[in-house]
Tab-separated table of C-alpha atoms and ligand atoms in Angstrom:
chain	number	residue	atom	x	y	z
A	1050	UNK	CA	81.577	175.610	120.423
A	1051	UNK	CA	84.025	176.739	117.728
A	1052	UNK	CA	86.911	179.185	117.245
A	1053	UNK	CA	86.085	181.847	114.522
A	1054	UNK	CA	89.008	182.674	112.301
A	1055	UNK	CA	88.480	185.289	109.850
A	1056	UNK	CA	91.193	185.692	107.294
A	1057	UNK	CA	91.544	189.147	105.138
A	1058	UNK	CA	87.706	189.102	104.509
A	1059	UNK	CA	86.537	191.522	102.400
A	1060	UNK	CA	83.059	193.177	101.232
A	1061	UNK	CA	81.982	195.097	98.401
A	1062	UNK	CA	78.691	196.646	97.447
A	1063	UNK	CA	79.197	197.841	93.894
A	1064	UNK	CA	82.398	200.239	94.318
A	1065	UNK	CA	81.838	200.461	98.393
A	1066	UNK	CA	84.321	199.087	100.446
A	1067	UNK	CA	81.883	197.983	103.234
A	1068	UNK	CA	84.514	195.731	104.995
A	1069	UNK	CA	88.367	195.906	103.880
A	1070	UNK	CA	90.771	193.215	104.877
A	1071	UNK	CA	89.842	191.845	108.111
A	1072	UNK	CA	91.721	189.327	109.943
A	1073	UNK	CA	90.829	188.593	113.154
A	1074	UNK	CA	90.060	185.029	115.953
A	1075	UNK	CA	87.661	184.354	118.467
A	1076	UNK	CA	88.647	182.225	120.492
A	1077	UNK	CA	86.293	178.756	121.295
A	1078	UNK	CA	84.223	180.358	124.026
A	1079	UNK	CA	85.036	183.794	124.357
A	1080	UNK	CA	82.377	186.521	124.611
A	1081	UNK	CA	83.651	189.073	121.847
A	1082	UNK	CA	82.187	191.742	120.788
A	1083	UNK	CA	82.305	193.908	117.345
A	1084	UNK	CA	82.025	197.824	118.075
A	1085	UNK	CA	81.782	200.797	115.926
A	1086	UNK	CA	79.471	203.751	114.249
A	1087	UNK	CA	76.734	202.465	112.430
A	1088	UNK	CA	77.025	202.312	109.515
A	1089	UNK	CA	80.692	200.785	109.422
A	1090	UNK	CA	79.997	197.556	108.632
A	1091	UNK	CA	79.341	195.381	111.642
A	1092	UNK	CA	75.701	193.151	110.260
A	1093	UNK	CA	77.446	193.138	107.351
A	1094	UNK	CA	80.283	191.144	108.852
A	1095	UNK	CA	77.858	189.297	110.508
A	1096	UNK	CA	75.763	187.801	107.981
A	1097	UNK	CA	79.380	186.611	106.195
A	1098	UNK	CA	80.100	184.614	109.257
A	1099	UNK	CA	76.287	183.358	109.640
A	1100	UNK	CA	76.466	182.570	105.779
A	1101	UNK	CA	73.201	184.565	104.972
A	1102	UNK	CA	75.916	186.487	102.458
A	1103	UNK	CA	79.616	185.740	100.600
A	1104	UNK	CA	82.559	187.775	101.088
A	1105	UNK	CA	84.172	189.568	97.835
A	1106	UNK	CA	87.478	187.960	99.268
A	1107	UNK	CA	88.628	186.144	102.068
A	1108	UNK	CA	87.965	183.178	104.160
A	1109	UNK	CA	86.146	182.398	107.126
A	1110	UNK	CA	87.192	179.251	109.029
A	1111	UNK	CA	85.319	177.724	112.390
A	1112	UNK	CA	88.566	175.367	114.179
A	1113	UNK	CA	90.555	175.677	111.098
A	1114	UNK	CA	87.571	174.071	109.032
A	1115	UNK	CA	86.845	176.732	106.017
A	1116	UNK	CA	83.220	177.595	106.045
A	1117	UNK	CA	83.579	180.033	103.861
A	1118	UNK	CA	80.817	178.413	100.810
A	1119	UNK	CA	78.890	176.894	103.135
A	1120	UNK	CA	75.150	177.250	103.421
A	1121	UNK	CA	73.884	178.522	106.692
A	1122	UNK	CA	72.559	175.413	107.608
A	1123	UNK	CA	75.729	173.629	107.621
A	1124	UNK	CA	77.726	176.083	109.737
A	1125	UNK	CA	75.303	175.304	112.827
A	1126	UNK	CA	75.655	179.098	113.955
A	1127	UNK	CA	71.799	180.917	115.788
A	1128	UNK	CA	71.651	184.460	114.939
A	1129	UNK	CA	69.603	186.741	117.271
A	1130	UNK	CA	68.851	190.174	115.665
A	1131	UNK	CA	67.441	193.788	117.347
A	1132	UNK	CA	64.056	192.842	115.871
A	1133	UNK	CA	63.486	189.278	117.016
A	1134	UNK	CA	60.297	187.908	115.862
A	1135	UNK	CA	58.487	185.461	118.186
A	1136	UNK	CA	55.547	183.449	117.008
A	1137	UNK	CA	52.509	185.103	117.909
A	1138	UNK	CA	50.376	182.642	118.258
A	1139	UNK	CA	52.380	180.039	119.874
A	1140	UNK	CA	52.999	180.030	123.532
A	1141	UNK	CA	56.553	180.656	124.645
A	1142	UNK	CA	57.065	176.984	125.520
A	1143	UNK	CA	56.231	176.650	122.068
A	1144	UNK	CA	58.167	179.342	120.971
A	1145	UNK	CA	61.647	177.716	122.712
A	1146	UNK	CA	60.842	174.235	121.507
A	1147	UNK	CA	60.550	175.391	117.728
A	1148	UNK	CA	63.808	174.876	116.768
A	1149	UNK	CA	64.383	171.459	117.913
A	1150	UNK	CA	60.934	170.546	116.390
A	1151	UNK	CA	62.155	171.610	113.026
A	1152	UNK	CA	65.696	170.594	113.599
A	1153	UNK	CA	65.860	167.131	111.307
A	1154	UNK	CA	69.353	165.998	113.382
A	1155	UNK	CA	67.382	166.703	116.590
A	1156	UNK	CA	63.914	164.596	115.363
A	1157	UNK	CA	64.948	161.070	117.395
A	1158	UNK	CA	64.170	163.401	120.389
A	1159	UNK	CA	60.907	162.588	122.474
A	1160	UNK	CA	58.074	165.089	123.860
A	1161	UNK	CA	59.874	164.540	127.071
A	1162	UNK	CA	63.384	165.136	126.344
A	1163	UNK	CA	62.310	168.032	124.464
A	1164	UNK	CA	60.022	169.659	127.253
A	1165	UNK	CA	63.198	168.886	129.542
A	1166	UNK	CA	65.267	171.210	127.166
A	1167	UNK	CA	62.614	173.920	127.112
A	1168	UNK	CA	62.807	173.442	130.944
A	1169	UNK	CA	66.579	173.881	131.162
A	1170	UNK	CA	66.536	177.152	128.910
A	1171	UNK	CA	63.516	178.601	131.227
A	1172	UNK	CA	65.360	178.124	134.247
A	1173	UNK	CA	68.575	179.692	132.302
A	1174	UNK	CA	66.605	182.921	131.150
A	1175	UNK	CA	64.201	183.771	134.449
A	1176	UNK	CA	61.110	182.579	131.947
A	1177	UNK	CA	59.783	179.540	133.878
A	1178	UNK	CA	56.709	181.074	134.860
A	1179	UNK	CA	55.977	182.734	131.711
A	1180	UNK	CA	56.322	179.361	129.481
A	1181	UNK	CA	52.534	179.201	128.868
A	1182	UNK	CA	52.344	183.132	127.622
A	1183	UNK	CA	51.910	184.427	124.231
A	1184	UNK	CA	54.694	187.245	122.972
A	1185	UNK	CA	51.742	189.728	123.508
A	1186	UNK	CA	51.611	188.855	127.078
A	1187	UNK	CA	55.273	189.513	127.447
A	1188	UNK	CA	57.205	192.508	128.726
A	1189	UNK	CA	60.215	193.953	126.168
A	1190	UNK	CA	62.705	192.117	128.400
A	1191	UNK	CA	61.231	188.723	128.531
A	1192	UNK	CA	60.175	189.091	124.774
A	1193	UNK	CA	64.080	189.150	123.885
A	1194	UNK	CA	64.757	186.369	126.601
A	1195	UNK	CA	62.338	184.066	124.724
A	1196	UNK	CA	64.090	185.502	121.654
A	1197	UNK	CA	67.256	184.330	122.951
A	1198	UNK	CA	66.695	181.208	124.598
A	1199	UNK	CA	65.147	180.158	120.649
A	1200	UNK	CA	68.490	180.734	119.659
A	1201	UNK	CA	70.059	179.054	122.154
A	1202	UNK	CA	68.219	175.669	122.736
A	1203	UNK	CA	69.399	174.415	119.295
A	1204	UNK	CA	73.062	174.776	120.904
A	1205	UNK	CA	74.854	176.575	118.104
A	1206	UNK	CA	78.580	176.459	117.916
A	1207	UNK	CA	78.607	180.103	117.261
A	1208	UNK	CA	75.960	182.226	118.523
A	1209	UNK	CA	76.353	185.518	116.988
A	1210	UNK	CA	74.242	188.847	117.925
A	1211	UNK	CA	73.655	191.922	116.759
A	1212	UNK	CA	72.496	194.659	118.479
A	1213	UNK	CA	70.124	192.708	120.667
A	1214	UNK	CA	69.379	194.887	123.508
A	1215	UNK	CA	68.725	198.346	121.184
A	1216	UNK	CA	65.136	197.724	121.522
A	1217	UNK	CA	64.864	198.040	124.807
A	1218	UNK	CA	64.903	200.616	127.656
A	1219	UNK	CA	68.090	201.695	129.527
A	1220	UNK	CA	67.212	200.187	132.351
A	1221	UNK	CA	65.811	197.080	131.103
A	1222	UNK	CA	69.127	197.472	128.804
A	1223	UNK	CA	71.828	196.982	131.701
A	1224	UNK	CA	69.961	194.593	133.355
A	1225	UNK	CA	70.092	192.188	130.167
A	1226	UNK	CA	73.345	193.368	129.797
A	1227	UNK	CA	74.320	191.436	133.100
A	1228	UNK	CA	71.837	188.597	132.405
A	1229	UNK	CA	73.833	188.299	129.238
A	1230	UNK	CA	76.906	187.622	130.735
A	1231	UNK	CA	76.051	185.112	133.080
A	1232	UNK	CA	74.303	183.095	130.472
A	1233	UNK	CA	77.493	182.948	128.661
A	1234	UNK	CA	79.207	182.159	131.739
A	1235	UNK	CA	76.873	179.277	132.058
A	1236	UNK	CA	76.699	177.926	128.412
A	1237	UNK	CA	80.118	178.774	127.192
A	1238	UNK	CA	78.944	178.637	123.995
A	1239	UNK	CA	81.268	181.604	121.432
A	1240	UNK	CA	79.512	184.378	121.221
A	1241	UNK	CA	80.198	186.978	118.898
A	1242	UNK	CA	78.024	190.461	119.863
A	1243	UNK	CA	77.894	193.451	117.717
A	1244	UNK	CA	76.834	197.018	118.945
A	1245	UNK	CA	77.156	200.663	118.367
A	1246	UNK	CA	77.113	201.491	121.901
A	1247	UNK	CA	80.683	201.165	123.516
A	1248	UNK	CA	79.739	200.957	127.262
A	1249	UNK	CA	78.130	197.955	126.349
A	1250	UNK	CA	80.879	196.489	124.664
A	1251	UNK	CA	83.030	197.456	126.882
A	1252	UNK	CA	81.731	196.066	129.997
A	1253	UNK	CA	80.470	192.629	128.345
A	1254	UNK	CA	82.737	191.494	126.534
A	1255	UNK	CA	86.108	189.051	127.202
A	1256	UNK	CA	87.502	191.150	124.230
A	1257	UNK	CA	86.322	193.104	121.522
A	1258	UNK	CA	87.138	194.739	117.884
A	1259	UNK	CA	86.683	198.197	117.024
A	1260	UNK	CA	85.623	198.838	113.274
A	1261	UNK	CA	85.488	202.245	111.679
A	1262	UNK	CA	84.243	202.640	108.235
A	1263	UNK	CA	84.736	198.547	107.505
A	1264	UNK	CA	88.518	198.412	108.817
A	1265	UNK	CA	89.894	197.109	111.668
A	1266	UNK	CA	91.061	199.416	114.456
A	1267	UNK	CA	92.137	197.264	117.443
A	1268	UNK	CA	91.836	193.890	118.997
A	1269	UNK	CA	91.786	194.019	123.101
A	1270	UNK	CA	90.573	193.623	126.011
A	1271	UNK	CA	88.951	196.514	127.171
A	1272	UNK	CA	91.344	197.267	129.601
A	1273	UNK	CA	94.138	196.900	126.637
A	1274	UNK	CA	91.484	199.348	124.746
A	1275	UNK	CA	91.311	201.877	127.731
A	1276	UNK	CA	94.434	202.020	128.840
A	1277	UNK	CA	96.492	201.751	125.493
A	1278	UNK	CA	93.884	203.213	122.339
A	1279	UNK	CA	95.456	202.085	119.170
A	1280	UNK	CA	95.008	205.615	117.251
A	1281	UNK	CA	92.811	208.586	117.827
A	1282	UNK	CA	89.497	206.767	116.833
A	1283	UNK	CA	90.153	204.156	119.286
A	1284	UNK	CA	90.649	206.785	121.475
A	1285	UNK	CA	88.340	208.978	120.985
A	1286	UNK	CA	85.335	206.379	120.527
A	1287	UNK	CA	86.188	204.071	123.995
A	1288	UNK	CA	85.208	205.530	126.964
A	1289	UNK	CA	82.432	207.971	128.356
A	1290	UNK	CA	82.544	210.977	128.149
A	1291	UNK	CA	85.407	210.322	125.592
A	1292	UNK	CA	88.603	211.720	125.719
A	1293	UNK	CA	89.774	214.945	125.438
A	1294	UNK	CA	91.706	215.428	122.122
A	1295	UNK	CA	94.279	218.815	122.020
A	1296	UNK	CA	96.181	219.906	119.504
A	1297	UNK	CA	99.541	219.656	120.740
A	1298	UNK	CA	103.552	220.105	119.649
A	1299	UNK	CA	106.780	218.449	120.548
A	1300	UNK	CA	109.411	221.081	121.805
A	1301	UNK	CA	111.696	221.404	123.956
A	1302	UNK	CA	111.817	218.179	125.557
A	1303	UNK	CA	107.428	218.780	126.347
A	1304	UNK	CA	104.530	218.330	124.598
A	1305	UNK	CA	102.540	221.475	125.014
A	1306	UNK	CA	99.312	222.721	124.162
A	1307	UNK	CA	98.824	226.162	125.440
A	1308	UNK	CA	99.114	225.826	129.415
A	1309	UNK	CA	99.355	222.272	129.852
A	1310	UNK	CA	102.703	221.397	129.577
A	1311	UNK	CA	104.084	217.143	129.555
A	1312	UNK	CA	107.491	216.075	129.976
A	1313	UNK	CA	108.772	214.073	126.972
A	1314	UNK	CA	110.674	210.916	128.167
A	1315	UNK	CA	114.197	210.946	126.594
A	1316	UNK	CA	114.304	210.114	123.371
A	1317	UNK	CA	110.664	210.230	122.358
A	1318	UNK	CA	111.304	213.009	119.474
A	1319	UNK	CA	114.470	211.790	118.446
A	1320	UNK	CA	113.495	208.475	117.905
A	1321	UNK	CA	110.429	209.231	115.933
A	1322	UNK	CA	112.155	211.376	113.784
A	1323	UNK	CA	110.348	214.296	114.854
A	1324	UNK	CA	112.247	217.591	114.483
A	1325	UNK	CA	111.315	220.458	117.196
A	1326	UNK	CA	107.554	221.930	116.616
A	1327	UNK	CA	106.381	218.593	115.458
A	1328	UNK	CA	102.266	218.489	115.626
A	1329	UNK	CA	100.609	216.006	117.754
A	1330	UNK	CA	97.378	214.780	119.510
A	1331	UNK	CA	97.546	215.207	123.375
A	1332	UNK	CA	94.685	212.686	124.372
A	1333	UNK	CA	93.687	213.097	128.454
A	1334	UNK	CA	90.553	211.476	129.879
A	1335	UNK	CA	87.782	213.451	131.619
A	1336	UNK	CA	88.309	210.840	134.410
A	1337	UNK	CA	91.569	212.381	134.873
A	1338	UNK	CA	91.148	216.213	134.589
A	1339	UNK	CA	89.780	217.331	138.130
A	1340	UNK	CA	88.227	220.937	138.114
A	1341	UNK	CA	87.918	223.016	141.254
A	1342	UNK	CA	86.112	226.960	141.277
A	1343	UNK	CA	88.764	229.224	141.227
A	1344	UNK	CA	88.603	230.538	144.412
A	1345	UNK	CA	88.586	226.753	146.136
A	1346	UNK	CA	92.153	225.657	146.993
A	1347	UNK	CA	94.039	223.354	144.356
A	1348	UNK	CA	95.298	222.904	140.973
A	1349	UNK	CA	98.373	225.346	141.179
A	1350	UNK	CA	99.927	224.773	138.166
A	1351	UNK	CA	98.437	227.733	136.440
A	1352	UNK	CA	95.894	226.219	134.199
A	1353	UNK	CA	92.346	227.629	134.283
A	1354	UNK	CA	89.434	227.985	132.402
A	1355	UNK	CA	85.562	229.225	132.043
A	1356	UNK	CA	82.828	226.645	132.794
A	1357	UNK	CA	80.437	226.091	129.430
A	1358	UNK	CA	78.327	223.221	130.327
A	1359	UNK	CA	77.735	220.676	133.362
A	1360	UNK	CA	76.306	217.585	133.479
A	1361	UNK	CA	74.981	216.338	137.259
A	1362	UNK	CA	75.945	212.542	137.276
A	1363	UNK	CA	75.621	211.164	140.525
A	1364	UNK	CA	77.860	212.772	143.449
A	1365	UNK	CA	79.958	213.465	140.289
A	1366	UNK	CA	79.583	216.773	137.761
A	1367	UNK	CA	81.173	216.464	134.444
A	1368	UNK	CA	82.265	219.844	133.445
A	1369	UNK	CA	83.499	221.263	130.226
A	1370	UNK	CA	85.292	224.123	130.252
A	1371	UNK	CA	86.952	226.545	127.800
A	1372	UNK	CA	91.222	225.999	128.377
A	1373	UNK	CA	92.311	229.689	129.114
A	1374	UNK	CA	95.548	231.271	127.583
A	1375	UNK	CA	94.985	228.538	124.329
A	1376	UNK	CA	92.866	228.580	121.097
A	1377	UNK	CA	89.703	230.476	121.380
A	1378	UNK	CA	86.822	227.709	121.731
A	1379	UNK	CA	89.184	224.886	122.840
A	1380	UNK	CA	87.430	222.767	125.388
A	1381	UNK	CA	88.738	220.581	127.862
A	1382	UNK	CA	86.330	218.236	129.744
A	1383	UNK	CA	86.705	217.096	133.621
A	1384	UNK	CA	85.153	216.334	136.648
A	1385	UNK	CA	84.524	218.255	139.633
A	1386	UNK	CA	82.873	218.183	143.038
A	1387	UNK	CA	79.178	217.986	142.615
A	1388	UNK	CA	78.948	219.947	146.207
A	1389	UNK	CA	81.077	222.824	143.987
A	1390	UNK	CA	78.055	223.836	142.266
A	1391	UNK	CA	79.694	225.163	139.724
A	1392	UNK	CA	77.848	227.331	136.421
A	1393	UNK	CA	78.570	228.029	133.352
A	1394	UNK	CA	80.839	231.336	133.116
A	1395	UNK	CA	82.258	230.340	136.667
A	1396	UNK	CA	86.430	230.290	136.568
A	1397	UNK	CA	88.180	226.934	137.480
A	1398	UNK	CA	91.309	225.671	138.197
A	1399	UNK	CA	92.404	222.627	136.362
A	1400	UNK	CA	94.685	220.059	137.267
A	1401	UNK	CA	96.083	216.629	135.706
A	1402	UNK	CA	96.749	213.389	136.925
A	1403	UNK	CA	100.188	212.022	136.315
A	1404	UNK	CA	101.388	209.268	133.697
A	1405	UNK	CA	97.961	208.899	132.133
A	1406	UNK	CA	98.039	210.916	128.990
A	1407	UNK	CA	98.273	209.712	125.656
A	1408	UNK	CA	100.012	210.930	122.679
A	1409	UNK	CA	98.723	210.945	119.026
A	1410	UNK	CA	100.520	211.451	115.149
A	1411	UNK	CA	98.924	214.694	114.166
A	1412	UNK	CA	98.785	213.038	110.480
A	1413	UNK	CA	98.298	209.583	111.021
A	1414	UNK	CA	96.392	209.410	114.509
A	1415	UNK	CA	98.734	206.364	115.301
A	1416	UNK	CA	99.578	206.299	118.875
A	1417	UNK	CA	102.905	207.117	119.800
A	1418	UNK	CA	104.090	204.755	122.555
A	1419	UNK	CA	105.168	206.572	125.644
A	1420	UNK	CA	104.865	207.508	129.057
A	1421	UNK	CA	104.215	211.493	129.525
A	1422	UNK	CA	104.171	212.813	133.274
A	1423	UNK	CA	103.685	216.257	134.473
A	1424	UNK	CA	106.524	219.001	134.207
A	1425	UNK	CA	107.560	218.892	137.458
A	1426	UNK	CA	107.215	222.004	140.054
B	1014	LIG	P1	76.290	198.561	110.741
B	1014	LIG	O1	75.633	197.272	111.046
B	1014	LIG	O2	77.657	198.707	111.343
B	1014	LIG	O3	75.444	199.754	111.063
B	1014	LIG	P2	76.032	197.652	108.005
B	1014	LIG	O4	76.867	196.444	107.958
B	1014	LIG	O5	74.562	197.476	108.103
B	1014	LIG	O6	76.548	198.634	109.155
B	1014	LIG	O7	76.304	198.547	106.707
B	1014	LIG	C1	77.595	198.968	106.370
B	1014	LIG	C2	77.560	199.744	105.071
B	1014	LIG	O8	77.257	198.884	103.994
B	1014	LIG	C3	76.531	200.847	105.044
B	1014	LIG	O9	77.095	201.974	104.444
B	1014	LIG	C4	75.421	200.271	104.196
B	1014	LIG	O10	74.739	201.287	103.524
B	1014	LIG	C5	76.167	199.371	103.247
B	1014	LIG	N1	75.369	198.204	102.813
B	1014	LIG	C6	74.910	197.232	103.609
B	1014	LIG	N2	74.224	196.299	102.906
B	1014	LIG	C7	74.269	196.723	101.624
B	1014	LIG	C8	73.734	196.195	100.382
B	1014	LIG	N3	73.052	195.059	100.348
B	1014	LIG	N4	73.987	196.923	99.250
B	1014	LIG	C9	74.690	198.055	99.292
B	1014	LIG	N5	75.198	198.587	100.403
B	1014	LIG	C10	75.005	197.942	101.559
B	1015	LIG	MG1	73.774	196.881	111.984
């Protein structure tokens, strides 16, 4: 087990800036994952910390050692990737064993301590019963399990994964996704995992880094991430269906954009500087915009809107729906009662929760730091 320090680490491809300047720690067994678009950088990052490439600058250090020109070999980290490749013709007891066969610290090991290990890793990935399979004879599932458990029965210090689970069904995909967990629960060994898909990220990791376009965005838990986004990419990339991003101005004491109206604590447009009329980012989440057909009794406040799309999920309906008395084509998403039954063209009534909005530099996208409730009455 190590802790992974990375230290203003840098990549360039010719004149691309594929990763600018990060700094960032994992700690020694923490489950943390690396999320963003594809594209922005994350195998990059980790093939610098498996030492299958060099940074352009920066260090990478595993407990303060700097690992930075070291060989792969010598950093002792297993890399799994979305396309594992099993041996075909070996069995997958032969598979798991590979590594420790080939390992030169691990050859005073005997047949028997080796089959124990094999054992130990088949017990910890469900594949007991499979051990004398070949990969062909394998479902997708136990196919990355065997992948895994390869990586794993050398006992890396790091054990660093990218995209892993892509391959595989949605189903098959959140049941790994739990399986994945508990292994690291069990091994403790420092896992770093990288993925496109936020949901995943967000309900596997201890904490996790969002990367856009090779820079850092945040560092959080996802709770810190949910609750508290960073800037508007943050924001607007955590969380399903993401949050709903307005065009919005300071005045008067509120933030408004069109109907919905927020009180400003005192202070907030002073402070920042920001004379009256001041453009900003209203940011509310779906989970926190109910939506009601007009005619039901509700939301009073006076905001409506016209139904464009639904989506049945569960006993829930997400519903977006064009913000009346606003910008043409503005669309705010919510959720409603699925026993509403609402269409699209039906008339809603919107209303907010309290103290769970979030406020965005129109320029910047840097979150501005305070705590918005309704306008009272
Ligand atoms: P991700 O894994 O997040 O999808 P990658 O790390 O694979 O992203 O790639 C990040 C960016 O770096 C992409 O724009 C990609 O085209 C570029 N890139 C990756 N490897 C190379 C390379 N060897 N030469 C040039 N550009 C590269
Ligand atoms: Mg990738």
């Amino acid at each position: 087990m190590a802790e992974v320090r990375l230290e203003k680490l840098s990549k360039r491809y010719g004149r691309a800036d594929v990763l600018a300047g990060l700094t960032l720690t994992v700690r020694d067994g923490e489950l943390f994952a690396i999320v963003g678009p594809s594209g922005c950088g994350k195998s990059t990052l980790l093939h610098l910390i498996a030492g299958l490439d060099t940074p352009t600058e920066g260090r990478i250090l595993f407990d303060g050692l700097d690992v930075t020109e070291l060989p792969p070999r010598a950093r002792d980290v297993a890399l799994v990737f979305q396309s594992y490749a099993l041996y075909p013709h070996m069995t997958v007891a032969e598979n798991l064993a590979f590594p420790l066969h080939v390992a030169k610290r691990r050859t005073s090991r005997s047949r028997e301590e080796i089959a124990a290990e094999v054992r130990r890793i088949a017990e910890l990935l469900g594949l007991v019963t499979v051990l004398e399979r070949r990969p062909r004879e394998l479902s997708g599932g136990q196919r990355q399990r065997v992948a895994l458990g390869r990586a794993l029965i050398r006992r890396p210090r790091v054990f660093l994964l990218d995209e892993p689970l892509s391959n595989l069904d949605a189903q098959l995909r959140a049941g790994m996704r739990a399986e994945l967990r508990k292994l690291h629960d069990d091994v403790k060994t420092t896992m770093i995992y990288v993925t496109h898909d936020q949901t995943e990220a967000m309900t596997l990791a201890d904490r996790l880094a969002v990367l856009d376009r090779g820079r850092l965005q945040q560092i959080g838990t996802p709770r810190d991430l949910y609750d508290a986004p960073a800037n508007r990419f943050v924001a607007g990339f955590i969380g399903s269906p993401p949050m709903n991003l307005l065009d919005a101005r300071l005045e008067d004491g509120e933030v408004r954009a069109g109907p919905i109206r927020f009180r400003l604590p005192a202070g907030v447009e002073t402070r920042r500087g920001a004379p009256a009329g001041t453009a900003v980012t209203l940011g509310i989440r779906p989970e926190h915009v109910r939506m009601c057909a007009a005619d039901a009794a509700g939301g009073s406040n006076g905001i409506v809107g016209t139904v464009r799309l639904t989506e049945l999920s569960g006993s829930q309906l997400w519903v977006s729906a064009e913000l009346g008395g606003y910008n043409p084509g503005t669309i705010l998403v919510g959720l409603a009662d699925a026993t509403d039954r609402l269409q699209p063209g039906d008339q809603v009534t919107i209303s907010l929760d309290r103290m769970v909005s979030h406020l965005f530099d129109a320029e910047t996208g840097a979150r501005i730091d305070c705590e918005i409730g309704l306008e009272p009455g």
